[in-house]
mmCIF file of C-alpha atoms in Angstrom:
data_model
loop_
_atom_site.group_PDB
_atom_site.id
_atom_site.type_symbol
_atom_site.label_atom_id
_atom_site.label_comp_id
_atom_site.label_asym_id
_atom_site.label_seq_id
_atom_site.Cartn_x
_atom_site.Cartn_y
_atom_site.Cartn_z
ATOM 1 C CA MET A 814 10.239 20.611 11.844
ATOM 2 C CA LYS A 815 9.445 23.628 9.648
ATOM 3 C CA LYS A 816 13.169 24.342 9.274
ATOM 4 C CA ILE A 817 13.898 20.739 8.239
ATOM 5 C CA VAL A 818 11.113 20.732 5.657
ATOM 6 C CA GLY A 819 12.278 24.104 4.349
ATOM 7 C CA ILE A 820 15.830 22.840 3.869
ATOM 8 C CA LEU A 821 14.637 19.706 2.089
ATOM 9 C CA LEU A 822 12.349 21.697 -0.199
ATOM 10 C CA ALA A 823 15.159 24.125 -0.998
ATOM 11 C CA GLY A 824 17.367 21.177 -1.899
ATOM 12 C CA ALA A 825 14.635 19.742 -4.076
ATOM 13 C CA MET A 826 14.206 23.051 -5.883
ATOM 14 C CA ALA A 827 17.948 23.311 -6.465
ATOM 15 C CA PHE A 828 18.003 19.764 -7.804
ATOM 16 C CA SER A 829 15.146 20.632 -10.147
ATOM 17 C CA ALA A 830 17.495 22.918 -12.060
ATOM 18 C CA PHE A 831 19.262 19.787 -13.319
ATOM 19 C CA ALA A 832 16.445 18.438 -15.503
ATOM 20 C CA ALA A 833 14.625 16.808 -12.592
ATOM 21 C CA ASP A 834 10.894 16.593 -11.936
ATOM 22 C CA VAL A 835 9.781 17.733 -8.484
ATOM 23 C CA ASN A 836 6.451 16.520 -7.119
ATOM 24 C CA ALA A 837 4.967 17.199 -3.699
ATOM 25 C CA LYS A 838 1.650 16.487 -2.005
ATOM 26 C CA VAL A 839 -0.033 17.434 1.251
ATOM 27 C CA GLN A 840 -3.004 15.349 2.415
ATOM 28 C CA LEU A 841 -5.188 15.841 5.485
ATOM 29 C CA GLU A 842 -8.031 13.606 6.575
ATOM 30 C CA GLY A 843 -10.736 13.764 9.188
ATOM 31 C CA GLU A 844 -14.337 13.068 10.092
ATOM 32 C CA LEU A 845 -17.232 15.477 9.907
ATOM 33 C CA LEU A 846 -19.273 13.033 11.994
ATOM 34 C CA ASN A 847 -18.714 9.788 13.930
ATOM 35 C CA PHE A 848 -21.595 7.779 15.363
ATOM 36 C CA CYS A 849 -21.434 4.376 17.084
ATOM 37 C CA ASP A 850 -23.724 2.764 19.662
ATOM 38 C CA GLY A 851 -25.207 6.072 20.825
ATOM 39 C CA ASN A 852 -21.881 7.950 20.974
ATOM 40 C CA ILE A 853 -21.493 10.940 18.640
ATOM 41 C CA SER A 854 -18.497 13.129 17.827
ATOM 42 C CA ALA A 855 -17.968 15.704 15.087
ATOM 43 C CA PHE A 856 -15.202 17.592 13.277
ATOM 44 C CA SER A 857 -12.033 15.648 14.037
ATOM 45 C CA ILE A 858 -8.721 15.360 12.201
ATOM 46 C CA ASN A 859 -7.272 11.847 12.105
ATOM 47 C CA LYS A 860 -6.145 9.028 9.863
ATOM 48 C CA PRO A 861 -7.449 5.438 9.884
ATOM 49 C CA ALA A 862 -4.912 3.107 11.488
ATOM 50 C CA ALA A 863 -5.104 0.890 8.403
ATOM 51 C CA GLN A 864 -3.720 3.747 6.283
ATOM 52 C CA HIS A 865 -0.367 4.043 8.045
ATOM 53 C CA TRP A 866 1.218 3.895 4.579
ATOM 54 C CA ASN A 867 -0.520 7.099 3.403
ATOM 55 C CA PRO A 868 1.616 10.171 4.301
ATOM 56 C CA LEU A 869 0.534 13.645 5.345
ATOM 57 C CA PHE A 870 3.251 15.145 3.160
ATOM 58 C CA ASN A 871 5.725 13.781 0.667
ATOM 59 C CA VAL A 872 8.220 15.132 -1.849
ATOM 60 C CA ALA A 873 9.769 13.264 -4.767
ATOM 61 C CA VAL A 874 12.587 14.499 -7.020
ATOM 62 C CA ASN A 875 13.376 12.370 -10.067
ATOM 63 C CA GLY A 876 15.760 12.958 -12.960
ATOM 64 C CA ASP A 877 17.149 10.844 -15.773
ATOM 65 C CA ARG A 878 19.918 9.302 -13.663
ATOM 66 C CA ALA A 879 18.962 9.843 -10.019
ATOM 67 C CA GLY A 880 16.083 10.580 -7.697
ATOM 68 C CA ALA A 881 14.962 10.736 -4.093
ATOM 69 C CA GLU A 882 11.831 10.852 -1.943
ATOM 70 C CA PHE A 883 10.862 11.461 1.650
ATOM 71 C CA ALA A 884 7.557 11.646 3.481
ATOM 72 C CA VAL A 885 6.023 12.779 6.762
ATOM 73 C CA PHE A 886 3.490 10.472 8.453
ATOM 74 C CA THR A 887 1.322 10.415 11.524
ATOM 75 C CA GLY A 888 2.853 8.105 14.088
ATOM 76 C CA ASN A 889 3.064 7.163 17.753
ATOM 77 C CA ILE A 890 5.450 9.096 20.008
ATOM 78 C CA GLU A 891 6.034 8.086 23.633
ATOM 79 C CA ASP A 892 6.004 11.657 24.977
ATOM 80 C CA VAL A 893 3.939 14.152 23.015
ATOM 81 C CA SER A 894 3.270 16.701 25.782
ATOM 82 C CA TRP A 895 5.645 19.183 24.180
ATOM 83 C CA ASN A 896 3.604 19.414 20.983
ATOM 84 C CA LYS A 897 0.085 19.217 22.401
ATOM 85 C CA GLY A 898 -0.396 15.643 21.245
ATOM 86 C CA PHE A 899 0.248 16.234 17.538
ATOM 87 C CA GLN A 900 2.072 13.077 16.523
ATOM 88 C CA VAL A 901 4.206 12.918 13.384
ATOM 89 C CA ALA A 902 7.029 10.742 12.123
ATOM 90 C CA VAL A 903 9.403 11.378 9.223
ATOM 91 C CA ASN A 904 9.655 8.221 7.170
ATOM 92 C CA ARG A 905 9.935 6.766 3.660
ATOM 93 C CA PHE A 906 13.445 7.788 2.693
ATOM 94 C CA LYS A 907 14.328 6.658 -0.826
ATOM 95 C CA LEU A 908 17.230 7.340 -3.140
ATOM 96 C CA TRP A 909 18.087 5.766 -6.496
ATOM 97 C CA MET A 910 20.816 6.117 -9.116
ATOM 98 C CA SER A 911 21.126 4.766 -12.633
ATOM 99 C CA PRO A 912 24.789 4.655 -13.752
ATOM 100 C CA ILE A 913 23.901 3.024 -17.101
ATOM 101 C CA ASP A 914 20.728 2.490 -19.090
ATOM 102 C CA GLY A 915 18.555 -0.249 -17.614
ATOM 103 C CA LEU A 916 20.504 -0.547 -14.349
ATOM 104 C CA LYS A 917 19.109 1.041 -11.187
ATOM 105 C CA LEU A 918 20.640 1.119 -7.704
ATOM 106 C CA ASN A 919 18.133 1.595 -4.878
ATOM 107 C CA PHE A 920 18.784 2.725 -1.296
ATOM 108 C CA GLY A 921 16.485 3.307 1.669
ATOM 109 C CA LEU A 922 12.867 2.169 1.507
ATOM 110 C CA ILE A 923 12.530 -0.384 -1.300
ATOM 111 C CA GLY A 924 9.353 -1.992 -2.556
ATOM 112 C CA THR A 925 9.005 -4.579 -5.283
ATOM 113 C CA GLY A 926 6.470 -7.251 -6.083
ATOM 114 C CA LEU A 927 4.099 -8.868 -8.532
ATOM 115 C CA ASN A 928 0.876 -6.972 -9.269
ATOM 116 C CA GLN A 929 -0.915 -4.403 -7.099
ATOM 117 C CA GLU A 930 -4.611 -3.539 -7.005
ATOM 118 C CA SER A 931 -5.309 0.105 -7.922
ATOM 119 C CA ILE A 932 -8.400 0.739 -5.781
ATOM 120 C CA LEU A 933 -6.622 1.348 -2.459
ATOM 121 C CA TYR A 934 -3.065 0.395 -3.568
ATOM 122 C CA SER A 935 -2.488 -1.436 -0.290
ATOM 123 C CA LYS A 936 -4.290 -4.790 -0.234
ATOM 124 C CA SER A 937 -2.012 -7.053 -2.241
ATOM 125 C CA GLU A 938 0.352 -9.203 -0.157
ATOM 126 C CA SER A 939 2.644 -9.731 -3.146
ATOM 127 C CA ASN A 940 4.517 -6.437 -2.697
ATOM 128 C CA PRO A 941 7.130 -6.677 0.114
ATOM 129 C CA GLU A 942 8.676 -3.418 1.280
ATOM 130 C CA GLY A 943 11.451 -2.507 3.693
ATOM 131 C CA TYR A 944 14.627 -0.501 4.264
ATOM 132 C CA GLY A 945 17.858 -1.695 2.723
ATOM 133 C CA TYR A 946 19.788 -1.956 -0.530
ATOM 134 C CA GLY A 947 18.613 -3.101 -3.944
ATOM 135 C CA VAL A 948 19.531 -3.413 -7.573
ATOM 136 C CA SER A 949 17.275 -3.786 -10.610
ATOM 137 C CA TYR A 950 17.871 -4.285 -14.314
ATOM 138 C CA ALA A 951 15.418 -4.094 -17.207
ATOM 139 C CA ALA A 952 15.945 -4.569 -20.956
ATOM 140 C CA ASN A 953 13.939 -5.951 -23.879
ATOM 141 C CA GLY A 954 10.918 -6.808 -21.769
ATOM 142 C CA PHE A 955 12.954 -8.690 -19.165
ATOM 143 C CA GLY A 956 13.415 -7.391 -15.627
ATOM 144 C CA ILE A 957 15.069 -8.584 -12.432
ATOM 145 C CA ASP A 958 15.011 -7.040 -8.930
ATOM 146 C CA LEU A 959 17.166 -8.097 -5.987
ATOM 147 C CA ALA A 960 16.850 -6.424 -2.591
ATOM 148 C CA PHE A 961 18.480 -6.948 0.814
ATOM 149 C CA LEU A 962 16.091 -5.564 3.444
ATOM 150 C CA PRO A 963 17.470 -5.685 6.996
ATOM 151 C CA GLY A 964 15.212 -2.870 8.186
ATOM 152 C CA TRP A 965 16.202 0.424 9.740
ATOM 153 C CA GLY A 966 19.245 0.263 12.034
ATOM 154 C CA THR A 967 20.058 -3.423 11.517
ATOM 155 C CA ALA A 968 22.279 -5.499 9.219
ATOM 156 C CA TRP A 969 21.222 -7.904 6.489
ATOM 157 C CA PHE A 970 23.773 -10.474 7.713
ATOM 158 C CA THR A 971 25.109 -10.790 11.268
ATOM 159 C CA LYS A 972 27.255 -13.435 12.973
ATOM 160 C CA VAL A 973 27.330 -13.635 16.772
ATOM 161 C CA ASP A 974 26.488 -17.099 18.096
ATOM 162 C CA ASP A 975 24.419 -18.119 15.076
ATOM 163 C CA SER A 976 24.429 -16.654 11.607
ATOM 164 C CA VAL A 977 21.320 -14.559 10.924
ATOM 165 C CA VAL A 978 20.217 -13.384 7.479
ATOM 166 C CA ASN A 979 17.375 -10.876 7.338
ATOM 167 C CA GLU A 980 14.868 -10.365 4.530
ATOM 168 C CA THR A 981 15.914 -11.021 0.924
ATOM 169 C CA VAL A 982 13.611 -10.360 -2.034
ATOM 170 C CA LEU A 983 14.054 -11.569 -5.614
ATOM 171 C CA LYS A 984 11.662 -10.829 -8.477
ATOM 172 C CA VAL A 985 11.922 -11.669 -12.180
ATOM 173 C CA GLU A 986 9.463 -10.727 -14.897
ATOM 174 C CA TYR A 987 8.976 -10.765 -18.639
ATOM 175 C CA ALA A 988 6.575 -8.623 -20.665
ATOM 176 C CA ALA A 989 5.520 -9.381 -24.248
ATOM 177 C CA ASP A 990 2.425 -9.255 -26.487
ATOM 178 C CA PHE A 991 0.789 -12.052 -24.491
ATOM 179 C CA GLY A 992 1.001 -10.004 -21.264
ATOM 180 C CA LYS A 993 3.368 -9.790 -18.320
ATOM 181 C CA ILE A 994 4.414 -12.741 -16.192
ATOM 182 C CA ASN A 995 6.481 -12.500 -13.021
ATOM 183 C CA ALA A 996 7.698 -14.536 -10.079
ATOM 184 C CA LEU A 997 8.656 -13.554 -6.536
ATOM 185 C CA LEU A 998 10.625 -14.989 -3.609
ATOM 186 C CA ASP A 999 10.534 -13.190 -0.248
ATOM 187 C CA ALA A 1000 12.798 -14.916 2.323
ATOM 188 C CA LYS A 1001 13.109 -13.998 6.018
ATOM 189 C CA GLU A 1002 14.748 -15.466 9.139
ATOM 190 C CA THR A 1003 17.756 -16.986 7.357
ATOM 191 C CA PHE A 1004 15.511 -18.335 4.582
ATOM 192 C CA LYS A 1005 13.261 -20.212 7.027
ATOM 193 C CA ASP A 1006 10.219 -17.951 6.567
ATOM 194 C CA LEU A 1007 9.320 -17.905 2.869
ATOM 195 C CA LYS A 1008 6.699 -16.266 0.690
ATOM 196 C CA PHE A 1009 6.755 -17.075 -3.008
ATOM 197 C CA GLY A 1010 4.409 -16.440 -5.880
ATOM 198 C CA VAL A 1011 3.717 -16.018 -9.564
ATOM 199 C CA GLY A 1012 1.642 -13.409 -11.344
ATOM 200 C CA TYR A 1013 0.126 -12.595 -14.718
ATOM 201 C CA SER A 1014 -1.351 -9.320 -16.012
ATOM 202 C CA ASN A 1015 -2.816 -8.153 -19.315
ATOM 203 C CA THR A 1016 -5.553 -6.055 -20.914
ATOM 204 C CA PHE A 1017 -8.445 -7.663 -22.783
ATOM 205 C CA GLY A 1018 -10.999 -5.519 -24.620
ATOM 206 C CA GLY A 1019 -10.265 -2.481 -22.463
ATOM 207 C CA ILE A 1020 -10.397 -4.494 -19.212
ATOM 208 C CA ASN A 1021 -7.182 -4.510 -17.227
ATOM 209 C CA MET A 1022 -6.703 -7.613 -15.076
ATOM 210 C CA PHE A 1023 -4.173 -9.601 -13.101
ATOM 211 C CA ALA A 1024 -3.892 -12.794 -11.072
ATOM 212 C CA ASN A 1025 -1.371 -13.519 -8.294
ATOM 213 C CA VAL A 1026 -0.912 -16.881 -6.576
ATOM 214 C CA LEU A 1027 1.059 -16.803 -3.304
ATOM 215 C CA GLY A 1028 2.352 -19.580 -1.072
ATOM 216 C CA TYR A 1029 3.683 -19.274 2.480
ATOM 217 C CA TYR A 1030 6.193 -21.588 4.168
ATOM 218 C CA LYS A 1031 7.392 -21.568 7.786
ATOM 219 C CA ASP A 1032 8.229 -25.008 9.135
ATOM 220 C CA ASP A 1033 5.594 -26.237 6.686
ATOM 221 C CA PHE A 1034 3.435 -24.966 3.818
ATOM 222 C CA ASN A 1035 0.816 -23.174 5.890
ATOM 223 C CA LYS A 1036 -1.104 -20.777 3.640
ATOM 224 C CA LEU A 1037 -2.221 -20.283 0.058
ATOM 225 C CA ARG A 1038 -3.547 -16.947 -1.198
ATOM 226 C CA VAL A 1039 -5.007 -16.081 -4.598
ATOM 227 C CA GLU A 1040 -5.388 -12.438 -5.694
ATOM 228 C CA LEU A 1041 -7.669 -11.542 -8.617
ATOM 229 C CA PHE A 1042 -8.170 -8.019 -9.952
ATOM 230 C CA ALA A 1043 -10.033 -6.442 -12.884
ATOM 231 C CA LYS A 1044 -11.078 -2.901 -13.830
ATOM 232 C CA GLY A 1045 -12.634 -1.123 -16.777
ATOM 233 C CA ASN A 1046 -14.663 1.935 -17.812
ATOM 234 C CA ALA A 1047 -17.100 3.055 -20.501
ATOM 235 C CA SER A 1048 -19.038 6.296 -21.102
ATOM 236 C CA GLY A 1049 -18.045 7.857 -17.801
ATOM 237 C CA PHE A 1050 -18.739 4.731 -15.739
ATOM 238 C CA GLY A 1051 -15.808 2.969 -14.084
ATOM 239 C CA TRP A 1052 -15.565 -0.205 -12.042
ATOM 240 C CA ALA A 1053 -12.921 -2.291 -10.308
ATOM 241 C CA VAL A 1054 -12.936 -5.410 -8.147
ATOM 242 C CA PHE A 1055 -10.281 -7.229 -6.094
ATOM 243 C CA LEU A 1056 -10.871 -10.696 -4.607
ATOM 244 C CA ALA A 1057 -8.422 -12.573 -2.387
ATOM 245 C CA PRO A 1058 -9.347 -15.949 -0.868
ATOM 246 C CA ASN A 1059 -6.954 -17.178 1.840
ATOM 247 C CA ILE A 1060 -6.659 -20.890 2.589
ATOM 248 C CA ASN A 1061 -4.969 -22.136 5.763
ATOM 249 C CA LEU A 1062 -3.416 -25.406 4.576
ATOM 250 C CA GLY A 1063 -3.151 -26.731 8.116
ATOM 251 C CA ASP A 1064 -6.852 -26.218 8.812
ATOM 252 C CA VAL A 1065 -9.073 -25.548 5.790
ATOM 253 C CA THR A 1066 -11.937 -24.596 8.110
ATOM 254 C CA THR A 1067 -10.297 -21.159 8.429
ATOM 255 C CA ILE A 1068 -10.749 -20.174 4.780
ATOM 256 C CA ASP A 1069 -11.630 -16.487 4.434
ATOM 257 C CA LEU A 1070 -12.326 -14.114 1.562
ATOM 258 C CA GLN A 1071 -11.168 -10.490 1.293
ATOM 259 C CA MET A 1072 -12.831 -8.183 -1.211
ATOM 260 C CA ILE A 1073 -12.656 -4.601 -2.481
ATOM 261 C CA ALA A 1074 -14.987 -3.204 -5.149
ATOM 262 C CA LYS A 1075 -15.588 0.264 -6.517
ATOM 263 C CA ALA A 1076 -18.004 1.771 -9.034
ATOM 264 C CA ASP A 1077 -17.897 5.431 -10.065
ATOM 265 C CA TYR A 1078 -19.388 7.920 -12.510
ATOM 266 C CA SER A 1079 -17.816 11.211 -13.645
ATOM 267 C CA PHE A 1080 -19.907 14.270 -14.515
ATOM 268 C CA ASN A 1081 -19.340 18.056 -14.593
ATOM 269 C CA GLY A 1082 -15.908 17.762 -13.003
ATOM 270 C CA LEU A 1083 -17.208 15.585 -10.137
ATOM 271 C CA ASN A 1084 -16.857 11.882 -9.444
ATOM 272 C CA ALA A 1085 -19.572 9.984 -7.577
ATOM 273 C CA TYR A 1086 -18.638 6.523 -6.317
ATOM 274 C CA VAL A 1087 -19.503 3.582 -4.112
ATOM 275 C CA LEU A 1088 -16.585 1.824 -2.419
ATOM 276 C CA VAL A 1089 -17.081 -1.572 -0.818
ATOM 277 C CA GLY A 1090 -14.249 -2.877 1.336
ATOM 278 C CA GLY A 1091 -12.296 0.280 2.099
ATOM 279 C CA ASP A 1092 -10.236 0.846 5.244
ATOM 280 C CA GLY A 1093 -12.546 1.013 8.231
ATOM 281 C CA LEU A 1094 -11.902 2.753 11.532
ATOM 282 C CA ASN A 1095 -11.001 1.203 14.897
ATOM 283 C CA GLY A 1096 -9.007 -1.565 13.224
ATOM 284 C CA ARG A 1097 -11.877 -2.668 10.995
ATOM 285 C CA GLN A 1098 -10.677 -3.379 7.474
ATOM 286 C CA GLY A 1099 -12.512 -3.962 4.255
ATOM 287 C CA VAL A 1100 -14.793 -6.866 3.557
ATOM 288 C CA LYS A 1101 -13.556 -10.073 5.167
ATOM 289 C CA ILE A 1102 -15.784 -13.138 5.217
ATOM 290 C CA GLY A 1103 -14.908 -16.215 7.260
ATOM 291 C CA LEU A 1104 -15.986 -19.355 5.430
ATOM 292 C CA VAL A 1105 -16.686 -22.955 6.508
ATOM 293 C CA LYS A 1106 -16.146 -23.100 10.296
ATOM 294 C CA ASP A 1107 -15.244 -19.470 11.086
ATOM 295 C CA LYS A 1108 -18.374 -17.473 10.137
ATOM 296 C CA SER A 1109 -16.892 -14.055 10.910
ATOM 297 C CA LEU A 1110 -17.867 -11.013 8.849
ATOM 298 C CA THR A 1111 -16.259 -7.591 8.523
ATOM 299 C CA PHE A 1112 -17.962 -5.225 6.106
ATOM 300 C CA THR A 1113 -17.292 -1.640 5.021
ATOM 301 C CA VAL A 1114 -19.247 0.367 2.434
ATOM 302 C CA LYS A 1115 -18.824 4.024 1.520
ATOM 303 C CA PRO A 1116 -20.821 6.058 -1.016
ATOM 304 C CA GLY A 1117 -19.082 9.359 -1.710
ATOM 305 C CA ILE A 1118 -18.218 12.145 -4.095
ATOM 306 C CA SER A 1119 -14.915 13.829 -5.002
ATOM 307 C CA GLY A 1120 -13.791 16.810 -7.036
ATOM 308 C CA ASN A 1121 -11.303 19.663 -7.384
ATOM 309 C CA ILE A 1122 -11.171 23.294 -6.339
ATOM 310 C CA GLY A 1123 -8.300 25.044 -8.049
ATOM 311 C CA GLY A 1124 -5.260 22.839 -7.519
ATOM 312 C CA ALA A 1125 -6.740 21.124 -4.469
ATOM 313 C CA SER A 1126 -8.864 17.972 -4.417
ATOM 314 C CA TRP A 1127 -11.513 16.882 -1.944
ATOM 315 C CA ASP A 1128 -13.374 13.677 -1.109
ATOM 316 C CA VAL A 1129 -16.322 13.247 1.246
ATOM 317 C CA GLY A 1130 -18.696 10.341 1.849
ATOM 318 C CA VAL A 1131 -20.734 8.364 4.347
ATOM 319 C CA GLN A 1132 -19.055 5.195 5.601
ATOM 320 C CA PHE A 1133 -20.643 2.206 7.331
ATOM 321 C CA ASP A 1134 -18.356 -0.251 9.187
ATOM 322 C CA TYR A 1135 -19.766 -3.521 10.468
ATOM 323 C CA VAL A 1136 -18.137 -6.316 12.440
ATOM 324 C CA LYS A 1137 -20.226 -9.356 13.349
ATOM 325 C CA LYS A 1138 -21.750 -9.041 16.846
ATOM 326 C CA SER A 1139 -20.572 -5.404 17.134
ATOM 327 C CA PRO A 1140 -22.472 -2.107 16.698
ATOM 328 C CA ILE A 1141 -22.393 -0.475 13.259
ATOM 329 C CA LEU A 1142 -19.975 2.456 13.060
ATOM 330 C CA ILE A 1143 -21.197 5.345 10.881
ATOM 331 C CA THR A 1144 -18.783 8.092 9.877
ATOM 332 C CA VAL A 1145 -18.618 10.985 7.423
ATOM 333 C CA PRO A 1146 -14.928 10.943 6.405
ATOM 334 C CA ILE A 1147 -13.330 13.798 4.486
ATOM 335 C CA ALA A 1148 -9.970 13.929 2.712
ATOM 336 C CA LEU A 1149 -8.303 17.074 1.370
ATOM 337 C CA SER A 1150 -5.107 17.152 -0.660
ATOM 338 C CA MET A 1151 -2.946 19.532 -2.643
ATOM 339 C CA GLY A 1152 -0.376 18.358 -5.142
ATOM 340 C CA TRP A 1153 2.146 20.195 -7.281
#
């Protein structure tokens, strides 16, 4: 593994000689304390299952006409006896080229979508991602993205007994003085499983906001989701909130509400914050409230503080995870990262 990483870094450094920017980051996470229903543990290194998208290590090399990225993640391995249980997986391979201004060819892991919340960067359902081939073009405020995403090791189109077309994503958008509007179509299973949506984003009086409306179709229109986001700051205080009600069109008694909110204050190089709805442990995620018939409740709150030491950053807090009719889980998570 060390040899592979060394070769890739050497290649990145060589590429940097050709007017390319090289960025890398190492991030480790763990718990100083974990307490639940009388059970206590301390000083562990792990990563919440909900943050499978957040790598331990990644490198990106980007120039004027081409770029690439790869990352190393924690992951499940069937037999880990040879490495004492330390589980890693190399993932997120990306490569892009731009033969002419405005045109971009994408290969590997491709993600495109409407608008994404910037609290956790992972809670919007309007941003499909997968391995495949893509092309994008942008000029004069207009943009279009088309991606064919068969996934790793499969084909976008296959013909055996029945024709099968894997995931296809199309996004168009237009940005002007009135804001940015966009539309998305995400089609799977030979265009039988559809997700489509529209979005709008703008800044009003220093407050950045967006709204996404998503519909889901599989045999019938079965779900409607609305995503609302806003953030702002003044005099060192910052705030952000993301709300996403989900309506099951076949049974409106299963309406639920997802929420993330964060407030922070910066002083003397430190940042104190309260995060409501972060990624909980043991499969518990955010704030999710079942409305009408389903009165379920999942709740996560974390006050914390972050800062920098040299070129490294740190984040530590106290997190409370609650699921209705289950014991409260109390942890002291810590995250350490180094970027260059």
